[in-house]
Coordinates of C-alpha atoms and ligand atoms in Angstrom, one line a residue:
M1 CA -2.7 10.8 -20.5
S2 CA -1.1 9.4 -17.2
A3 CA -2.6 6.1 -15.7
I4 CA -0.2 4.2 -14.0
T5 CA -0.7 0.2 -14.8
M6 CA 1.4 -2.3 -13.4
R7 CA 1.4 -6.0 -14.4
E8 CA 2.8 -9.1 -12.3
L9 CA 4.9 -6.5 -10.9
T10 CA 7.8 -8.3 -9.1
K11 CA 11.4 -7.0 -6.7
V12 CA 13.1 -9.3 -5.5
Y13 CA 16.2 -7.8 -3.7
P14 CA 19.8 -9.3 -3.8
G15 CA 19.7 -11.5 -0.4
G16 CA 16.0 -13.1 -1.8
V17 CA 13.9 -10.8 0.0
R18 CA 10.1 -10.8 -2.6
A19 CA 9.5 -7.1 -1.8
L20 CA 6.8 -6.9 -4.8
D21 CA 5.0 -10.2 -5.4
A22 CA 3.6 -10.6 -8.5
L23 CA 1.6 -6.8 -7.9
D24 CA -1.4 -6.1 -10.3
L25 CA -2.7 -2.5 -9.8
E26 CA -4.2 0.5 -12.0
I27 CA -4.3 4.0 -11.4
A28 CA -5.8 6.3 -13.2
D29 CA -5.0 9.6 -15.2
G30 CA -5.2 12.6 -12.2
E31 CA -5.8 10.4 -9.3
F32 CA -4.9 11.2 -6.1
F33 CA -3.9 7.3 -5.2
A34 CA -2.5 6.2 -1.7
L35 CA -0.8 3.2 -0.9
L36 CA -1.5 2.1 3.0
G37 CA 0.4 -1.0 4.6
P38 CA 2.5 -1.9 7.5
S39 CA 6.1 -1.2 7.9
G40 CA 8.1 -3.3 5.3
C41 CA 5.0 -4.5 3.2
G42 CA 6.9 -2.9 0.1
K43 CA 5.3 0.5 -0.5
T44 CA 8.7 2.7 -1.5
T45 CA 10.3 -0.5 -3.4
L46 CA 6.8 -0.3 -5.4
L47 CA 7.3 3.8 -5.5
R48 CA 10.9 3.4 -6.4
T49 CA 10.4 0.9 -9.5
I50 CA 7.7 3.1 -10.4
A51 CA 10.4 5.8 -10.8
G52 CA 12.6 3.3 -12.1
L53 CA 15.0 3.6 -9.2
E54 CA 15.0 0.0 -8.4
V55 CA 14.8 -2.5 -11.7
A56 CA 11.8 -5.1 -11.8
S57 CA 12.7 -8.4 -11.5
G58 CA 9.5 -9.4 -13.1
G59 CA 6.2 -7.7 -14.7
S60 CA 6.0 -4.2 -16.1
V61 CA 4.9 -0.2 -15.5
R62 CA 3.0 1.3 -18.0
I63 CA 2.5 5.3 -17.9
G64 CA 0.1 6.5 -20.0
E65 CA 1.0 4.8 -23.5
R66 CA 4.6 3.9 -22.8
D67 CA 5.9 0.6 -21.1
V68 CA 8.2 2.4 -18.8
T69 CA 9.7 -1.3 -17.6
G70 CA 12.8 -0.9 -19.4
L71 CA 13.6 3.1 -18.8
P72 CA 16.3 4.6 -16.7
P73 CA 14.5 7.2 -14.6
G74 CA 15.0 10.3 -16.4
K75 CA 13.1 9.4 -19.1
R76 CA 9.7 8.5 -17.2
D77 CA 8.8 12.0 -16.8
V78 CA 7.9 11.1 -13.2
A79 CA 8.6 13.1 -10.0
M80 CA 9.3 11.9 -6.3
V81 CA 9.5 13.3 -3.0
F82 CA 11.6 11.0 -0.6
Q83 CA 10.6 10.0 3.0
D84 CA 13.3 11.8 4.2
Y85 CA 13.0 14.9 1.6
A86 CA 16.6 14.4 0.5
L87 CA 17.3 18.3 0.0
F88 CA 20.5 19.2 -0.4
P89 CA 22.2 20.9 2.0
H90 CA 24.9 23.0 0.6
M91 CA 22.5 24.5 -1.6
T92 CA 19.9 27.6 -1.4
V93 CA 16.4 26.8 -1.8
R94 CA 16.5 28.5 -4.9
D95 CA 19.1 25.8 -6.2
N96 CA 17.5 23.2 -4.8
I97 CA 14.1 23.3 -6.7
A98 CA 15.9 24.0 -9.8
Y99 CA 17.9 21.2 -9.3
P100 CA 16.0 18.6 -11.4
L101 CA 16.1 21.7 -14.3
R102 CA 19.7 22.0 -14.1
I103 CA 20.0 18.0 -14.6
K104 CA 17.6 18.7 -17.8
K105 CA 20.2 21.1 -19.0
V106 CA 17.5 23.8 -19.0
D107 CA 19.3 27.3 -19.2
R108 CA 20.3 29.3 -16.5
R109 CA 17.6 31.9 -16.4
T110 CA 14.8 29.6 -17.5
R111 CA 15.5 27.6 -14.4
G112 CA 15.8 30.5 -12.1
G113 CA 12.4 31.4 -13.1
K114 CA 10.4 28.7 -13.2
A115 CA 11.9 27.9 -9.6
A116 CA 10.8 31.3 -8.3
D117 CA 7.2 30.9 -10.1
T118 CA 7.4 27.2 -8.1
A119 CA 8.3 28.8 -4.6
E120 CA 5.9 31.1 -4.9
E121 CA 2.9 28.8 -5.7
L122 CA 4.0 27.1 -2.5
G123 CA 4.5 30.0 -0.5
L124 CA 8.2 29.7 -0.4
S125 CA 9.2 33.2 -1.9
G126 CA 10.7 34.9 1.0
L127 CA 13.2 32.0 1.6
L128 CA 14.8 31.2 -1.9
E129 CA 18.5 32.4 -0.9
R130 CA 18.2 30.4 2.6
R131 CA 20.0 26.7 3.1
P132 CA 17.1 23.6 4.2
G133 CA 19.2 23.8 7.2
Q134 CA 17.9 27.4 7.8
L135 CA 14.1 25.8 7.3
S136 CA 11.2 24.6 9.9
G137 CA 10.2 21.0 8.6
G138 CA 7.1 21.9 6.7
Q139 CA 9.0 24.8 4.7
Q140 CA 11.6 21.8 4.2
Q141 CA 8.7 19.8 3.0
R142 CA 7.4 22.4 0.5
V143 CA 10.9 23.0 -0.8
A144 CA 10.9 19.2 -1.4
L145 CA 7.2 19.3 -3.4
A146 CA 8.9 22.0 -5.1
R147 CA 11.8 20.8 -6.7
A148 CA 9.4 17.6 -7.6
M149 CA 6.4 19.9 -9.4
A150 CA 9.2 22.4 -11.1
C151 CA 9.5 20.3 -14.1
H152 CA 5.7 19.6 -14.7
P153 CA 6.1 15.5 -14.4
Q154 CA 3.4 13.2 -15.6
V155 CA 3.7 11.5 -12.0
F156 CA 3.9 12.5 -8.7
L157 CA 5.6 10.1 -6.4
L158 CA 4.9 10.8 -2.7
D159 CA 6.8 8.3 0.2
E160 CA 5.5 9.8 3.5
P161 CA 6.0 13.3 2.8
L162 CA 4.4 14.1 6.0
S163 CA 6.1 11.9 8.0
N164 CA 8.3 14.5 9.8
L165 CA 5.9 17.0 10.7
D166 CA 4.5 17.2 14.3
A167 CA 0.6 16.4 14.5
R168 CA -0.6 20.0 13.6
L169 CA 2.0 21.0 11.0
R170 CA 0.9 17.5 9.4
L171 CA -2.5 18.5 9.3
E172 CA -2.0 21.6 8.2
A173 CA 0.3 20.0 5.4
R174 CA -1.9 17.4 4.1
T175 CA -4.7 20.1 3.7
F176 CA -2.6 22.2 1.3
L177 CA -1.1 19.0 -0.5
K178 CA -4.7 17.9 -1.4
R179 CA -5.4 21.2 -2.7
L180 CA -2.3 21.3 -4.6
Q181 CA -3.0 18.1 -5.9
R182 CA -6.6 19.1 -7.3
E183 CA -5.3 22.5 -8.6
L184 CA -2.6 20.3 -10.8
G185 CA -4.8 17.4 -11.7
V186 CA -1.1 15.4 -11.8
T187 CA -1.5 11.4 -11.0
T188 CA -0.2 11.3 -7.9
V189 CA 0.9 8.2 -5.8
F190 CA 1.0 8.7 -1.7
V191 CA 2.9 6.4 0.3
T192 CA 1.6 6.8 4.1
H193 CA 1.4 4.3 6.9
D194 CA -1.1 6.5 8.9
Q195 CA -4.8 5.1 7.6
A196 CA -6.4 8.3 8.6
E197 CA -4.3 10.3 6.5
A198 CA -5.0 8.0 3.6
L199 CA -8.9 8.2 4.0
A200 CA -8.7 11.8 4.4
L201 CA -6.7 12.8 1.1
A202 CA -7.0 9.7 -1.6
D203 CA -9.5 9.2 -3.9
R204 CA -8.6 5.6 -3.8
I205 CA -6.5 3.3 -1.4
A206 CA -5.0 0.2 -1.9
V207 CA -4.1 -1.6 1.3
M208 CA -0.5 -3.9 0.8
E209 CA 0.4 -6.7 2.7
G210 CA 3.9 -8.3 2.1
G211 CA 4.6 -7.4 -1.5
R212 CA 0.8 -7.9 -2.8
I213 CA -2.7 -5.7 -2.7
R214 CA -4.9 -6.6 -0.4
Q215 CA -7.5 -4.7 -1.2
V216 CA -8.2 -1.3 -3.6
G217 CA -11.1 0.9 -2.9
T218 CA -12.5 4.4 -2.2
P219 CA -12.1 5.5 1.3
T220 CA -15.8 4.9 2.3
E221 CA -15.2 1.1 0.6
V222 CA -12.5 -0.1 2.7
F223 CA -13.3 1.6 5.4
R224 CA -17.5 0.0 5.3
R225 CA -16.4 -3.3 3.9
P226 CA -12.7 -4.7 4.0
A227 CA -12.6 -7.6 2.1
N228 CA -10.6 -9.5 4.3
T229 CA -10.0 -9.8 7.8
F230 CA -6.1 -8.1 7.3
V231 CA -7.7 -5.2 5.9
A232 CA -10.5 -5.0 8.7
G233 CA -8.0 -4.8 11.3
F234 CA -5.4 -2.4 9.8
I235 CA -8.0 0.5 8.4
G236 CA -9.8 2.3 11.4
S237 CA -8.5 4.6 14.0
T238 CA -10.0 1.9 16.5
P239 CA -9.8 -1.7 14.6
M240 CA -13.0 -3.6 13.8
N241 CA -14.1 -6.0 16.3
L242 CA -13.6 -9.5 15.0
I243 CA -15.3 -12.3 17.0
D244 CA -15.4 -16.0 16.6
A245 CA -19.0 -16.9 16.0
R246 CA -21.4 -20.1 15.0
V247 CA -24.2 -20.1 12.8
H248 CA -27.2 -21.5 14.5
G249 CA -30.7 -21.4 13.9
G250 CA -30.8 -18.3 11.3
E251 CA -28.7 -16.3 13.9
L252 CA -25.3 -16.0 15.0
A253 CA -24.4 -17.7 18.1
V254 CA -21.6 -15.6 20.7
G255 CA -21.5 -17.5 23.6
P256 CA -24.7 -17.1 25.1
A257 CA -25.4 -14.0 23.1
R258 CA -27.5 -14.1 19.6
L259 CA -26.8 -11.9 17.1
P260 CA -29.0 -11.2 13.5
L261 CA -27.0 -12.4 10.6
P262 CA -25.8 -9.6 8.5
D263 CA -27.8 -8.7 5.4
D264 CA -26.1 -9.8 2.7
S265 CA -24.8 -13.1 4.3
H266 CA -28.0 -14.6 4.1
G267 CA -28.0 -17.8 1.6
Q268 CA -24.4 -17.8 1.9
V269 CA -24.0 -19.3 5.3
T270 CA -24.9 -23.0 6.6
D271 CA -26.0 -24.1 10.0
G272 CA -23.2 -24.6 12.3
E273 CA -20.4 -23.1 10.7
R274 CA -18.0 -21.0 11.9
L275 CA -17.2 -17.8 11.0
V276 CA -15.9 -14.5 12.2
Y277 CA -18.3 -11.5 12.8
G278 CA -16.9 -8.0 12.7
I279 CA -17.9 -5.3 13.6
R280 CA -16.5 -1.5 14.2
P281 CA -16.8 0.1 17.8
E282 CA -18.1 3.3 16.2
Y283 CA -21.2 0.9 15.1
L284 CA -22.1 -0.6 18.1
D285 CA -24.0 1.1 20.9
Y286 CA -23.6 0.4 24.6
S287 CA -26.3 -0.1 27.0
P288 CA -25.9 0.4 30.8
T289 CA -29.1 -1.8 30.9
A290 CA -30.1 -5.5 29.9
V291 CA -30.8 -5.8 26.3
P292 CA -32.2 -9.7 25.6
G293 CA -30.0 -11.7 23.4
A294 CA -26.7 -9.0 23.0
L295 CA -23.3 -9.3 23.6
T296 CA -22.7 -8.8 27.6
G297 CA -19.6 -8.5 30.1
E298 CA -17.8 -6.7 32.0
V299 CA -15.9 -3.2 31.3
V300 CA -12.6 -3.9 31.7
V301 CA -11.1 -0.7 30.2
V302 CA -12.2 3.0 29.6
E303 CA -10.3 5.0 27.4
N304 CA -11.0 8.9 26.8
L305 CA -10.5 9.8 23.1
G306 CA -11.9 13.4 23.7
S307 CA -15.1 14.0 22.6
V308 CA -16.2 10.0 23.0
S309 CA -14.5 6.9 25.0
L310 CA -13.6 3.4 24.1
V311 CA -14.7 1.1 26.2
S312 CA -13.6 -2.5 26.3
L313 CA -15.7 -5.6 27.5
D314 CA -14.6 -9.1 28.4
V315 CA -17.0 -11.0 27.0
P316 CA -17.9 -14.9 26.7
A317 CA -17.7 -16.1 23.1
D318 CA -17.8 -19.5 21.9
D319 CA -14.4 -21.5 22.4
T320 CA -13.3 -21.9 18.7
G321 CA -10.1 -22.7 19.3
P322 CA -6.9 -21.2 17.6
A323 CA -8.1 -22.8 14.2
D324 CA -10.3 -20.1 12.2
A325 CA -7.7 -18.0 10.1
G326 CA -8.1 -14.4 11.2
S327 CA -10.0 -15.1 14.4
P328 CA -8.3 -12.9 16.9
A329 CA -5.9 -13.9 19.6
G330 CA -8.0 -14.0 23.2
D331 CA -8.5 -16.8 26.0
A332 CA -10.5 -19.4 24.6
G333 CA -14.5 -18.7 25.7
R334 CA -13.8 -15.4 26.4
T335 CA -13.4 -11.8 23.9
S336 CA -12.3 -8.8 23.9
V337 CA -15.5 -6.7 22.5
Q338 CA -14.7 -2.9 22.3
V339 CA -17.4 -0.1 21.7
V340 CA -17.2 4.0 21.2
V341 CA -19.8 5.8 23.9
P342 CA -20.2 9.3 23.4
E343 CA -19.2 11.9 26.0
G344 CA -21.3 11.5 29.6
A345 CA -22.5 7.7 28.8
E346 CA -19.0 6.6 29.9
P347 CA -19.3 3.4 32.3
E348 CA -17.0 2.3 34.9
P349 CA -14.7 -0.1 34.5
G350 CA -16.5 -3.8 37.1
D351 CA -20.0 -2.6 35.3
T352 CA -21.9 -5.0 33.2
G353 CA -22.9 -3.7 29.9
W354 CA -24.8 -4.5 26.9
V355 CA -24.2 -3.7 23.2
V356 CA -25.7 -3.8 20.3
P357 CA -25.1 -3.7 16.7
R358 CA -26.6 -1.0 14.5
P359 CA -28.0 -2.7 12.1
G360 CA -26.5 -2.7 8.4
R361 CA -23.2 -2.6 9.8
S362 CA -22.0 -5.9 10.8
L363 CA -19.7 -8.3 8.2
L364 CA -19.0 -12.0 8.0
Y365 CA -15.4 -13.2 7.4
R366 CA -14.9 -17.1 6.1
D367 CA -11.1 -18.0 6.2
G368 CA -10.4 -14.7 6.5
T369 CA -12.3 -13.7 3.4
L370 CA -15.6 -11.6 3.3
V371 CA -18.7 -13.4 3.0
T372 CA -21.3 -11.2 0.7
A373 CA -23.9 -11.8 -1.6
T374 CA -22.6 -9.3 -3.8
A375 CA -19.5 -9.1 -5.8
T376 CA -17.2 -6.9 -3.8
A377 CA -14.3 -8.7 -4.3
E378 CA -14.2 -6.7 -8.0
V379 CA -12.1 -3.7 -8.0
P380 CA -14.5 -1.0 -9.2
A381 CA -13.6 1.0 -12.4
P382 CA -11.8 4.1 -11.4
R383 CA -13.6 7.5 -12.6
A384 CA -11.7 8.5 -15.9
G385 CA -9.5 11.5 -14.9
A386 CA -11.7 12.9 -11.8
A387 CA -9.2 13.1 -9.4
V388 CA -11.4 15.5 -7.7
R389 CA -13.3 15.0 -4.7
S390 CA -13.7 16.8 -1.6
Ligands
LIG401 N1 18.1 -2.5 -1.2 C1 17.4 -3.5 -0.5 N2 17.9 -4.4 -0.1 C2 17.2 -5.8 0.3 N3 16.2 -5.9 0.8 C3 15.7 -4.6 1.1 C4 16.2 -3.2 0.1 N4 15.4 -2.3 0.4 C5 14.2 -2.5 1.1 N5 14.3 -4.4 1.4 C6 13.0 -5.0 2.4 O1 12.2 -5.0 1.2 C7 11.1 -5.4 2.0 C8 10.0 -3.8 1.7 O2 10.5 -2.9 2.2 P1 10.2 -1.5 1.8 O3 11.4 -0.1 2.1 O4 9.3 -1.4 0.3 O5 8.6 -1.5 3.1 P2 7.9 0.2 3.4 O6 6.5 -0.7 3.3 O7 8.2 1.1 2.5 O8 8.4 -0.1 4.6 P3 8.2 1.4 5.5 O9 6.5 1.8 6.1 O10 9.3 0.8 7.0 O11 8.9 2.3 4.5 C9 11.3 -5.4 3.2 O12 11.5 -6.4 3.7 C10 12.5 -4.4 3.5 O13 13.6 -5.1 4.4
LIG402 MG1 8.8 3.2 3.0

C-alpha cells in the first residue's frame, strides 16, 4: 500500500515564509492526484516535503504504513521529476536513467539492463547513447520520467513535468503520462498550475492557496461545485461569473434583474441577505431579444475562442460596495458578465443582449463559501486503489 497521508504538515522556511500551513491531505493508493494553485502557493514545497528534500517544521507524512517524516529521501521509496528535469548534461541517456540505481549500488550490468528496459517502455531505445543536449524537450521529459521509473518507486512526484513543452507536445505528453500512470498503477502526485491539465488528467485535485488546501475533489466536483469563490475563480478556462446579488421575495435581485434561487439554497438564505451569485459563462445562454427578468446590458467585448466566443456584457447590478468577501471588484452599480456564445450567434460590441442561466447550474456564496443544503464541504473518500479513470 502506498497511500500518502499528511497531517498538520507545516513548513516554515528560514526567514519566516510559511509555505505549508498545517495542511491535511490524504492521497489514495494508486491515485493520480493533481496539486493545483497559483505561483507561490506551496506546491513544490509540498512535493519536496513528501520526498524528504525539505524537512517539515511540524506535522507528519506517512507513505503506506510508514511514518516517513524523519526519514532521509533515499529511505522513502519515492521518485521525483523536477520542474526543470535536472538531467545530468555530461551523462548519456542510459547513464542518466541508471543513475538512481547506481546510487542504490545496483551492479553495472543489472542497471544497464533496467535502464534499457525502461527506455524501451518510454520509446527512448534509439537515444540511449545521446546526451540531454542532443534531445528535444519532449525527449528530455521522457528521460526524466524514465529515470524516476527505473527504480520502481512506491510514489511518483511530478513537479510541472510538462511546463517546458510547447502546446502540441504538451498535449501528447499528457496523454502519454496518463496512460503510463494507469499501466504502472503507482501513486502519483502531479503539480501543475494549468487547471485544464489538472481537470484532464487527475482522479482528484487539491486546489491550494497560501500553503493551505482550499478544496479537494474529483475534476467534476471542483468544476461543478467550487467550495469557495477562490476555487470558483481559479478553475475553468474562463473564470466563473461572481455577481453581487440580494435575496428578494424568494428570488435573487441583481439590479433590476430577477433570477431564480439556486436549487439547494432554498431554506438556506434570508430575505434581504446579500450574497454572491456564481455561474459559469458556459452555463449562460445569450439572447439578442428581450427576456423578462433576465440580466441585460450592453455587449462590450467579443473574444473569438475558435468554436465559441466569449462575450462580455456590462450589466447594471446592486451597489453592495466593497464589503462583501469574495465579490468581484467593479464599478459600483455595474458588473461585467461573461457568456459563451456558439459560432454564428455572436453579437457585435454595442448590441444589447440578455443572458439566462441554465437550470441547476448556478451557485451562491456567502462570505466566499458555497451556500448549500447538502454537506459538500466533506471530502468524499477516495476509491480504494482505483486510479483508473479515463
Ligand atoms: N528555499 C526557500 N527559502 C525561502 N522561501 C522559499 C524557499 N522556497 C520557496 N519559498 C517560498 O515558499 C512559498 C512557496 O513556494 P513554492 O516553490 O512551494 O511555490 P509553488 O506553488 O511551487 O510556486 P510555482 O508555481 O511558482 O512553482 C513561496 O512564497 C516561496 O517564495
Ligand atoms: Mg513550483
